[in-house]
Short mmCIF file of C-alpha atoms in Angstrom, two decimals:
data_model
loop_
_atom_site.label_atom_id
_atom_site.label_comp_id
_atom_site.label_asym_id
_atom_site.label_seq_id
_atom_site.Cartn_x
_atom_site.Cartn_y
_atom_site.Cartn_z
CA UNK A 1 -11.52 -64.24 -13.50
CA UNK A 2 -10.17 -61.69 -11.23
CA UNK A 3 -12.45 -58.46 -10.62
CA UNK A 4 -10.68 -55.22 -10.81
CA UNK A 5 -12.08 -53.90 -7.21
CA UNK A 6 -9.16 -51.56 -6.59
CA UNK A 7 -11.31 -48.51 -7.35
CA UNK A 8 -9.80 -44.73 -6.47
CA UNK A 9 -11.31 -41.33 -7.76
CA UNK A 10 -13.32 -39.83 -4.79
CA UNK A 11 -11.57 -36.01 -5.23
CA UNK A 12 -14.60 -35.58 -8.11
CA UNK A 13 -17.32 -34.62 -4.83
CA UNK A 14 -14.60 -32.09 -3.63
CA UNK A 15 -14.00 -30.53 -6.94
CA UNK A 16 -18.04 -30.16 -7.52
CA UNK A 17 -18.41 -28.93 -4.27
CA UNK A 18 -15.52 -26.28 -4.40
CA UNK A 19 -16.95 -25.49 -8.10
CA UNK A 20 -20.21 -25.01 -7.21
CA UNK A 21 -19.34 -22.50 -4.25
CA UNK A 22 -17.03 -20.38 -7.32
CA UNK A 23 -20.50 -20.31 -9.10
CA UNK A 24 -22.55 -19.07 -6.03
CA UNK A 25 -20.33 -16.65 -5.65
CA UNK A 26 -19.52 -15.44 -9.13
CA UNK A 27 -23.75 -15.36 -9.25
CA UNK A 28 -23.60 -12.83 -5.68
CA UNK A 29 -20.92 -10.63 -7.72
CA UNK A 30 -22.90 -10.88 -10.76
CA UNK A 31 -26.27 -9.91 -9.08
CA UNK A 32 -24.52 -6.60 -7.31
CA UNK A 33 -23.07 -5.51 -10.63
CA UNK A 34 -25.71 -5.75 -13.09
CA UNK A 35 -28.97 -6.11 -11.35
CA UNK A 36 -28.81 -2.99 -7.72
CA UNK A 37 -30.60 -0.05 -9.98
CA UNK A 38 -28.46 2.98 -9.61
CA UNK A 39 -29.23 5.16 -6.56
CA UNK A 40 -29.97 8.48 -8.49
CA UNK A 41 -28.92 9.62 -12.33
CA UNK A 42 -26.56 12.68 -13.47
CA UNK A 43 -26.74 14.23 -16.21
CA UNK A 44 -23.06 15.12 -17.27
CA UNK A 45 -21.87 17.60 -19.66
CA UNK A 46 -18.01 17.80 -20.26
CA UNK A 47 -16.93 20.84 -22.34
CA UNK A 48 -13.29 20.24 -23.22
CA UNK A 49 -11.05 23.67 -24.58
CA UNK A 50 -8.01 22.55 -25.67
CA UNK A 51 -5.78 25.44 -27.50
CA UNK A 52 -4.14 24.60 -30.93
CA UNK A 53 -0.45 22.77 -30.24
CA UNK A 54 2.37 22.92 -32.78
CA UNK A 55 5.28 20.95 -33.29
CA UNK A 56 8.30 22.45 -32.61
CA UNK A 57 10.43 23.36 -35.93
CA UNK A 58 13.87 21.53 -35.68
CA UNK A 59 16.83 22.80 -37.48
CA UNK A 60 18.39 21.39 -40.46
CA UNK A 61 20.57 18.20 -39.45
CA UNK A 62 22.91 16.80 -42.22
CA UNK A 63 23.29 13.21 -42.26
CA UNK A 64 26.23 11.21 -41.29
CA UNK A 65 29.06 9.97 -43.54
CA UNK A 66 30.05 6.51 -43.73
CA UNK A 67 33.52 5.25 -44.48
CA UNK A 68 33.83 3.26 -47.27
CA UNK A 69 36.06 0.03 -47.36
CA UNK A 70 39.08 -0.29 -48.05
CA UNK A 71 39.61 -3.71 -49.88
CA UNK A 72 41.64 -6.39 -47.86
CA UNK A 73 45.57 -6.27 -48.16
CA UNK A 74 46.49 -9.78 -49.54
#
């Protein structure tokens, strides 16, 4: 019997390798995000004054008129 010994498929070790540096890096980002403590705290108040809007009054606007039609001419 012949042996299949045609054997192809090596791009797996360059896709691990390429994944593994997007997880090293997504775990850098991830570490200066959530885990640097923040250099000093505020305490903010935001006091928001806002006067009283109205809508504008629109005058009175009839609607239009449609033409009726006219049966066909036979």
């Amino acid at each position: 019997m012949a042996e299949n010994t045609n054997r192809s498929g090596g791009g797996n070790a360059a896709l691990g390798f390429i994944l593994g540096g997007v997880v090293v890096v997504l775990a850098i980002v991830a570490y200066f995000v959530f885990a640097r403590a923040p250099s000093e705290t505020r305490k903010v108040d935001i006091d928001v004054n806002v006067p009283e809007m109205q809508a504008p009054t629109l005058p009175p606007v009839e609607p239009p008129t449609v033409p009726t039609p006219t049966p066909p001419v036979t």
